[in-house]
Every structure is written in structure tokens, then in C-alpha cells.
mmCIF file of C-alpha atoms in Angstrom:
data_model
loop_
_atom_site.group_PDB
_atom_site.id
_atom_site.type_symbol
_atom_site.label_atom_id
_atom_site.label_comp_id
_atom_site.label_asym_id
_atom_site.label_seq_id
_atom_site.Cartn_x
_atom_site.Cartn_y
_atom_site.Cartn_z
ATOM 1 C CA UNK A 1 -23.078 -4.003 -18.715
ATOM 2 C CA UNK A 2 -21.431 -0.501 -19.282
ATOM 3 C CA UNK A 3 -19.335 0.737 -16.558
ATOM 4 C CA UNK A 4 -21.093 3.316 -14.349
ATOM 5 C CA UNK A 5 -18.951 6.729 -15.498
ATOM 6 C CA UNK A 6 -17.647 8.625 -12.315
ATOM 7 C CA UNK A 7 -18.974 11.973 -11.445
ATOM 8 C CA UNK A 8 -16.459 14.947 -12.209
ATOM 9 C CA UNK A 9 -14.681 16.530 -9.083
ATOM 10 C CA UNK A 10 -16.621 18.899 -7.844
ATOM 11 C CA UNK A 11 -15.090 22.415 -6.632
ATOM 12 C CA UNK A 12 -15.741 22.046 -2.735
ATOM 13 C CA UNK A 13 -14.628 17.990 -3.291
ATOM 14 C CA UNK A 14 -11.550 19.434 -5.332
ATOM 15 C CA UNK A 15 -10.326 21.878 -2.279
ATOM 16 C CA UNK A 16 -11.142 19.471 0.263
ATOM 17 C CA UNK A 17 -8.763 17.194 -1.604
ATOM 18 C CA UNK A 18 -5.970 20.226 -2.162
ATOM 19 C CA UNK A 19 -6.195 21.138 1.541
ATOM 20 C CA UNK A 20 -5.486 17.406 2.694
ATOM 21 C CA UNK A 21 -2.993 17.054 0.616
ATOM 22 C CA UNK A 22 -1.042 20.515 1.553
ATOM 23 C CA UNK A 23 -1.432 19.756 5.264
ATOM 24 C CA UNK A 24 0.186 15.756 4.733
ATOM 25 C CA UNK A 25 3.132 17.287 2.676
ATOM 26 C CA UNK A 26 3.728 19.655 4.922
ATOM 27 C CA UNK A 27 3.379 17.604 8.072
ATOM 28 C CA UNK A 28 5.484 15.166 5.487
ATOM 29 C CA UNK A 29 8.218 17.774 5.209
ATOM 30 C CA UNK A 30 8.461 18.517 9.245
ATOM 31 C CA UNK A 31 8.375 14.873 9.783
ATOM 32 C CA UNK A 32 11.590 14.050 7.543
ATOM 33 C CA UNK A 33 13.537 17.215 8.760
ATOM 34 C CA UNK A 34 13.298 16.515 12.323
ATOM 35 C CA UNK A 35 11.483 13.387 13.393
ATOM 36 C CA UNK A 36 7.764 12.245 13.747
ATOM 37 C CA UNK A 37 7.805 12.476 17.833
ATOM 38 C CA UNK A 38 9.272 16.223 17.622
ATOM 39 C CA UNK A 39 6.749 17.793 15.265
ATOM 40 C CA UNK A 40 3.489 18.529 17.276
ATOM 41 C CA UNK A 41 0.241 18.862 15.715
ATOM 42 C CA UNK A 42 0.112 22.533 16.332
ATOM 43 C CA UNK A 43 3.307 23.324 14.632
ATOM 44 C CA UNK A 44 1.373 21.636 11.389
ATOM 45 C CA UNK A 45 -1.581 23.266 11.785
ATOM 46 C CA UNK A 46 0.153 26.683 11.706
ATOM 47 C CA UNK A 47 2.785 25.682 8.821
ATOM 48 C CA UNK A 48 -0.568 24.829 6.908
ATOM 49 C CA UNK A 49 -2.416 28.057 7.755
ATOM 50 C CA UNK A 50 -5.337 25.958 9.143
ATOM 51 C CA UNK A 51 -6.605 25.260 12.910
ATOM 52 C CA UNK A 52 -5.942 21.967 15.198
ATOM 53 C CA UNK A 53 -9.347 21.128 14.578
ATOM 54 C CA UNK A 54 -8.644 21.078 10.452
ATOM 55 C CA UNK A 55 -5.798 18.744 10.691
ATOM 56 C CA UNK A 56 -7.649 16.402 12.929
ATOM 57 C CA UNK A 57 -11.150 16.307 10.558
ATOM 58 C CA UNK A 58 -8.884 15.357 7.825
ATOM 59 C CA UNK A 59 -6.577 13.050 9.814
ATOM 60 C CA UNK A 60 -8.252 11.448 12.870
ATOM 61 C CA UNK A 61 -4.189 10.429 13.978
ATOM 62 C CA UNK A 62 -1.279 11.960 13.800
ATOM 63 C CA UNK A 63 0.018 8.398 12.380
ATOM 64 C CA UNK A 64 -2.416 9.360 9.552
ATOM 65 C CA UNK A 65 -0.254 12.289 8.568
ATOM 66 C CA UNK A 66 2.512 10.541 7.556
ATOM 67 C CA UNK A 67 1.199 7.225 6.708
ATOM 68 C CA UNK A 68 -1.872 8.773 4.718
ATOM 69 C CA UNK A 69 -1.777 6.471 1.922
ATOM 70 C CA UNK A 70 -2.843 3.172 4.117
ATOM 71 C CA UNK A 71 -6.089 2.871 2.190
ATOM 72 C CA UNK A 72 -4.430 2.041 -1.285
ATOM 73 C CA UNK A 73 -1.491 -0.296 0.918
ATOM 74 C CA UNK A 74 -4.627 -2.051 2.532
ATOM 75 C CA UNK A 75 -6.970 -2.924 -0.772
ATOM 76 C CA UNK A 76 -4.088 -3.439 -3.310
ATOM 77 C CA UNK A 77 -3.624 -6.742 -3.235
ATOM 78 C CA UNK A 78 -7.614 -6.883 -2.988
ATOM 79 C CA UNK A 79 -7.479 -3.792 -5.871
ATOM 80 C CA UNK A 80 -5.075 -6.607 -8.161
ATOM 81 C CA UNK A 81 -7.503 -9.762 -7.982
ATOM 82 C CA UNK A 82 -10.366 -7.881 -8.594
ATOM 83 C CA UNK A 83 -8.950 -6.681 -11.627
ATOM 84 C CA UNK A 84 -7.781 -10.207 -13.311
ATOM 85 C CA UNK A 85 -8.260 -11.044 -16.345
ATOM 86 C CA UNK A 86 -10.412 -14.050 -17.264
ATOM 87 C CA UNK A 87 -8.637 -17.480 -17.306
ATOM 88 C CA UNK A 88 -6.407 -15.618 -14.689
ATOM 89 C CA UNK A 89 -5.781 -16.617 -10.828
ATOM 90 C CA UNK A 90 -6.065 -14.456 -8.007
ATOM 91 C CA UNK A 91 -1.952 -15.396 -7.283
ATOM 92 C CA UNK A 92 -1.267 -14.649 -11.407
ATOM 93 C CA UNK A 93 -2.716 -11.339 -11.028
ATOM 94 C CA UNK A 94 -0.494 -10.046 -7.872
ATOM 95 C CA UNK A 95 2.809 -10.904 -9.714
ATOM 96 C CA UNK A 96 1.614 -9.694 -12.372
ATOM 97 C CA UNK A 97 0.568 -6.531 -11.094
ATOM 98 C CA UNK A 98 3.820 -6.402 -9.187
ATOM 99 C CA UNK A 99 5.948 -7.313 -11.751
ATOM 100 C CA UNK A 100 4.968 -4.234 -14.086
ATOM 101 C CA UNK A 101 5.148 -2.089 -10.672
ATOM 102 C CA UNK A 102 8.680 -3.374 -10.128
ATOM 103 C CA UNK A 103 9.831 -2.909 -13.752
ATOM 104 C CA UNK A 104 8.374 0.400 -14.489
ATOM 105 C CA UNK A 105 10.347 1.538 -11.122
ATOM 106 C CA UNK A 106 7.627 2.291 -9.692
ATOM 107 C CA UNK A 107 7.736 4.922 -6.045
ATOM 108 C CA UNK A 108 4.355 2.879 -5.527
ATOM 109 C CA UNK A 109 6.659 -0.120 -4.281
ATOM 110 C CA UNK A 110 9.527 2.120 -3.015
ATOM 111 C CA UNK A 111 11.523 2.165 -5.624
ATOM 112 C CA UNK A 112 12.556 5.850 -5.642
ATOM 113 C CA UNK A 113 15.561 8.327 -4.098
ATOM 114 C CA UNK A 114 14.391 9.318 -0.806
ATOM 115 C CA UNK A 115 13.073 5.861 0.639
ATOM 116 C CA UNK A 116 15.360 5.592 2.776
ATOM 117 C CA UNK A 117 14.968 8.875 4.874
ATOM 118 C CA UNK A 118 11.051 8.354 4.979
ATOM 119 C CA UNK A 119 11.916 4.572 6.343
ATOM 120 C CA UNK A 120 13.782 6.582 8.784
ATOM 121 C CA UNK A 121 11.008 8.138 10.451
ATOM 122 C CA UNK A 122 9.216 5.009 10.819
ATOM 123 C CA UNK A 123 11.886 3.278 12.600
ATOM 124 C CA UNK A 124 12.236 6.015 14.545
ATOM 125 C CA UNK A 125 8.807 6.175 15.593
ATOM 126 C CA UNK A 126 7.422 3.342 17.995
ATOM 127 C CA UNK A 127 3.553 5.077 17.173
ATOM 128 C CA UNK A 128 4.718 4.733 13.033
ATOM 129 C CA UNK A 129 5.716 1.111 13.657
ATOM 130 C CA UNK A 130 2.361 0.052 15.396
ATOM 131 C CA UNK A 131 0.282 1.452 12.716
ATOM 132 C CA UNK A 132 2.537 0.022 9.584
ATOM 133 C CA UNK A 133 1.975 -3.144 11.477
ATOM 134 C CA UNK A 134 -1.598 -2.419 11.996
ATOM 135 C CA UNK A 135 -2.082 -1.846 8.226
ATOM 136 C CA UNK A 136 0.011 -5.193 7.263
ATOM 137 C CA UNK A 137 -2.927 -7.111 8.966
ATOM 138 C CA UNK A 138 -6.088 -5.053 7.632
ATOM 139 C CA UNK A 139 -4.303 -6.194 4.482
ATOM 140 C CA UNK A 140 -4.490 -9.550 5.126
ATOM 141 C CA UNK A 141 -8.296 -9.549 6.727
ATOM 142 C CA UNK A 142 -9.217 -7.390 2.964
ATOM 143 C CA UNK A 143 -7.904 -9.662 0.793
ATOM 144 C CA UNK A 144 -9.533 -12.563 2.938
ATOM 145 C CA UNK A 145 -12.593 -11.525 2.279
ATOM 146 C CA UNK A 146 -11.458 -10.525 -1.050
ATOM 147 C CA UNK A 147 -11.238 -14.320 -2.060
ATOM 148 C CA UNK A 148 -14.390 -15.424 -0.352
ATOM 149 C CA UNK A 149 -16.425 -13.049 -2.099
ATOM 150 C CA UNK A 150 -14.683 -13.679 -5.204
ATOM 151 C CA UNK A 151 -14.936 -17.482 -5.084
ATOM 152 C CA UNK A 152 -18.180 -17.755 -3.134
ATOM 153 C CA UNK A 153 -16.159 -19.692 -0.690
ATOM 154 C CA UNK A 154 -18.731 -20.845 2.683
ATOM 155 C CA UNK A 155 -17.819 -19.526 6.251
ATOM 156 C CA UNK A 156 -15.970 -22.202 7.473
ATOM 157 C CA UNK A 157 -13.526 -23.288 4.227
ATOM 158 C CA UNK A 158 -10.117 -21.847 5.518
ATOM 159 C CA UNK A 159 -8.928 -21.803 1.585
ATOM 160 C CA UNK A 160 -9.285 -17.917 1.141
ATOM 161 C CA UNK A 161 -7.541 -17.755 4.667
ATOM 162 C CA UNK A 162 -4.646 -19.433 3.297
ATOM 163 C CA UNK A 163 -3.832 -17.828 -0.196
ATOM 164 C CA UNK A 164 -4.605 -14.830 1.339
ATOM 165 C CA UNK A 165 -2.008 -15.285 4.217
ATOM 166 C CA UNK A 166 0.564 -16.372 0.887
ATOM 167 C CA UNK A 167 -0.599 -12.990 -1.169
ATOM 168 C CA UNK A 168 0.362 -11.071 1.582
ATOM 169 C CA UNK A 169 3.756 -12.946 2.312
ATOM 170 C CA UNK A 170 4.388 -12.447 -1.108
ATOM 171 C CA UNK A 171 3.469 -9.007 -0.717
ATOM 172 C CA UNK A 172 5.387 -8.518 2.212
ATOM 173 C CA UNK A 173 8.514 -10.177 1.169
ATOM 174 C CA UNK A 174 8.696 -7.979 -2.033
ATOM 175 C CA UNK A 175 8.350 -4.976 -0.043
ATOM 176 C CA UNK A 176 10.620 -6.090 2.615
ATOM 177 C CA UNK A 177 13.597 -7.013 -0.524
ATOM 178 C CA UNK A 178 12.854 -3.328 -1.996
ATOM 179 C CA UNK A 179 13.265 -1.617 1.684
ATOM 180 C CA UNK A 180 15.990 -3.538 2.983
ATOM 181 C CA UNK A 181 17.966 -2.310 -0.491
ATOM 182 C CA UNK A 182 16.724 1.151 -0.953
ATOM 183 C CA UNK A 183 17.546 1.897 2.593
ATOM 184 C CA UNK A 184 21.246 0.504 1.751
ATOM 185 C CA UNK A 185 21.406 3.093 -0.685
ATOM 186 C CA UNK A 186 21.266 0.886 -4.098
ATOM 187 C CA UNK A 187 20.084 1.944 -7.300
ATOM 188 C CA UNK A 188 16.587 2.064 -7.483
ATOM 189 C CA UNK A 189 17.043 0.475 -11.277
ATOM 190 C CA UNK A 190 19.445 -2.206 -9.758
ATOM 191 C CA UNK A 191 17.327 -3.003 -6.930
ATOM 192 C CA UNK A 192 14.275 -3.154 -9.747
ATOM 193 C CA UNK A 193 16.451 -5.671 -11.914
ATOM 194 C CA UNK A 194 16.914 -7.862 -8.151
ATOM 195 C CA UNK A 195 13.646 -7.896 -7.505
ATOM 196 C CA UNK A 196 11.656 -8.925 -10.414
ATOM 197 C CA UNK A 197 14.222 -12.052 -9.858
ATOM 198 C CA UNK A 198 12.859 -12.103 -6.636
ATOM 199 C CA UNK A 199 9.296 -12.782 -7.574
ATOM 200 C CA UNK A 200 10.336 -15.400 -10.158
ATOM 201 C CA UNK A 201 11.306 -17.609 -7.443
ATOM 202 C CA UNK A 202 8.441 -16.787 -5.191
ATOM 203 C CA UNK A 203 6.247 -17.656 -7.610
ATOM 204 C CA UNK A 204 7.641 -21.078 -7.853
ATOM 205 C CA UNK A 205 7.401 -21.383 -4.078
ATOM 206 C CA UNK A 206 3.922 -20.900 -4.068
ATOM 207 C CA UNK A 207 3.402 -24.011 -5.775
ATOM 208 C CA UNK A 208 0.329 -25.017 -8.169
ATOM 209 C CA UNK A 209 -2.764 -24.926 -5.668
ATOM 210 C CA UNK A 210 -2.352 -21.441 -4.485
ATOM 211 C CA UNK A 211 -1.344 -20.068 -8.770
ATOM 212 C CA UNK A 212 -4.514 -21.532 -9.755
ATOM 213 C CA UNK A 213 -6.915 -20.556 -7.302
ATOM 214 C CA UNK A 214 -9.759 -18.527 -7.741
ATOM 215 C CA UNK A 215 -9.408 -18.498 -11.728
ATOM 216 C CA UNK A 216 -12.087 -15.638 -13.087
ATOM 217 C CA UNK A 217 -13.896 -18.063 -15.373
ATOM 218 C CA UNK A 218 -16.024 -14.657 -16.899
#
């Protein structure tokens, strides 16, 4: 069956989308130059030209400002096994994914100049820390589910549990490795080269049972 073709942007859906995005870089910019705690919503909402009330229909937390890719952090690893190839494992299809991610140099896994000061914030905000932590297990719980719908896995068989719970270590670690680096101030290219060494040897830690579950047979 054809794939369904996607609607063109709209002009109200386009603004919508301009206006978020102006209001996150600028709350972005205030963020990085003095600290997440010290910026109030206010001072956003006038840097942006919009009200208090505009900031908060587009971000429901001030966490959300900053942090206002979660959604793509959350479902990637969900976004990766849906996308395998046939003959292809739900574990084959994360390093896979990752490992083009890592050696393009991709920002999308941190590899980029700046990392470090946006890290910054986050360690500097307790509020930052609770949500990145929140988001690290709505990972988890999406790719769960992930599996089970992928594999038609009953209630009670604790198999998606567990690859899940080693797709997000891997996930994790990997992310972990390119933050721990970035923030030490190493090339992103160097720290690329490091960590695609990385995921050869988690891959062999993972072992056989989780790299060949969930194979997409069609």
C-alpha cells in the first residue's frame, strides 16, 4: 500500500510553527547568557513581542522552553525500530541509526561547538535536571510498548521490557560518552571517531538474544 502523502503546511500552521520557534530561541538565548532560574517568563514574553499567556499556550513549562525538543528524544529509539529494514532487529536498527548519526557528526547526538554551554544550564538547573530525567524514562515506557506492538508480545512476557531497558542503556551510554567529551571541550570529529568505537563494543555486550529480537520478517 502507497504511503498516505502529508498535507502541505498550511499558512496559520506555518506561523504557529515560526512563532514557537522564535519564542524557544529566544528564551534559548536568555537561558545560555544568564542561567535558566534568572530568566523569568515575562522577560521572554516581552523579548518575543508576545504576552505571558502566548508563551505558556505554546509551552505549558518553562522546562519546555529550553528542553523543547523532548518529543523527538522520547520516540527516537521507538522512531529507529519502526523504521528497520526487513531481516533487521529492533537492536540492529538503533546502532545503525546511531552509527550514521555519530559519523555524519551529527548536533542531533551532541556532537557540535556549543554543547557544552547548553549542558551548562541543565546542570545548573535542579527544574532542567528533573525533566531530562523525566524524559529518559518516557523513553524507556515508548519504546516498551514500541516492541510489544511490534512483536505482538502478550501482557505479561517481560521480553519487550528487557531489550527495551538495553536500547535505552545503549542509548543512554552513547549520549552520556558524547556529553561527558563535548563538555571537556574535545573535537566534535575526535569525539565522533571515539564513539562509533564505543558502540562497536556495546554491541558485543548486548549479546545474541537482545541483536536478534524482534526481526521485521515483512
Amino acid at each position: 500500500m502507497a504511503k498516505e502523502q502529508a498535507k502541505p503546511e498550511g499558512l496559520r500552521e506555518r506561523k504557529k510553527r515560526e512563532t514557537r520557534q522564535r519564542i524557544s530561541d529566544i528564551a534559548t538565548g536568555l537561558f545560555l547568557e544568564r542561567g535558566f532560574d534568572a530568566v523569568p517568563i515575562a522577560e521572554i514574553a516581552e523579548a518575543a513581542d508576545v504576552s505571558v499567556n502566548t508563551v505558556y499556550n505554546y509551552f505549558p513549562a518553562k522546562e519546555d522552553l529550553f528542553l523543547d525538543r523532548s518529543k523527538g528524544v522520547v520516540d527516537r529509539l521507538s522512531r529507529f525500530v519502526r523504521a528497520r529494514d526487513k531481516g533487521e532487529s529492533a537492536a540492529r536498527a538503533v546502532l545503525r541509526e546511531f552509527r550514521a548519526e555519530v559519523e555524519a557528526v551529527s548536533p542531533r547526538v551532541g556532537l557540535m561547538e556549543g554543547y557544552a554551554s547548553f549542558m551548562g544550564v541543565i546542570e545548573n538547573a535542579p527544574a532542567l535536571r528533573s525533566r531530562l530525567w523525566r524524559i529518559q524514562q518516557e523513553a524507556l515506557e515508548d519504546i516498551e510498548g514500541t516492541l510489544r506492538e511490534e512483536t505482538g508480545a502478550a501482557p505479561d512476557d517481560p521480553l519487550p521490557m528487557l531489550v527495551g531497558g538495553q536500547l535505552a542503556w545503549l542509548q543512554g551510554t552513547v549520549m552520556g560518552f558524547i556529553g561527558r567529551e563535548m563538555c571537556a571541550g574535545h573535537d566534535p570529529a575526535k569525539v565522533s571517531r571515539e564513539a562509533l568505537r564505543l558502540l562497536d563494543e556495546l554491541e558485543e555486550i548486548l549479546g545474541e538474544k537482545v541483536l536478534n529480537y524482534a526481526v521485521r520478517t515483512a
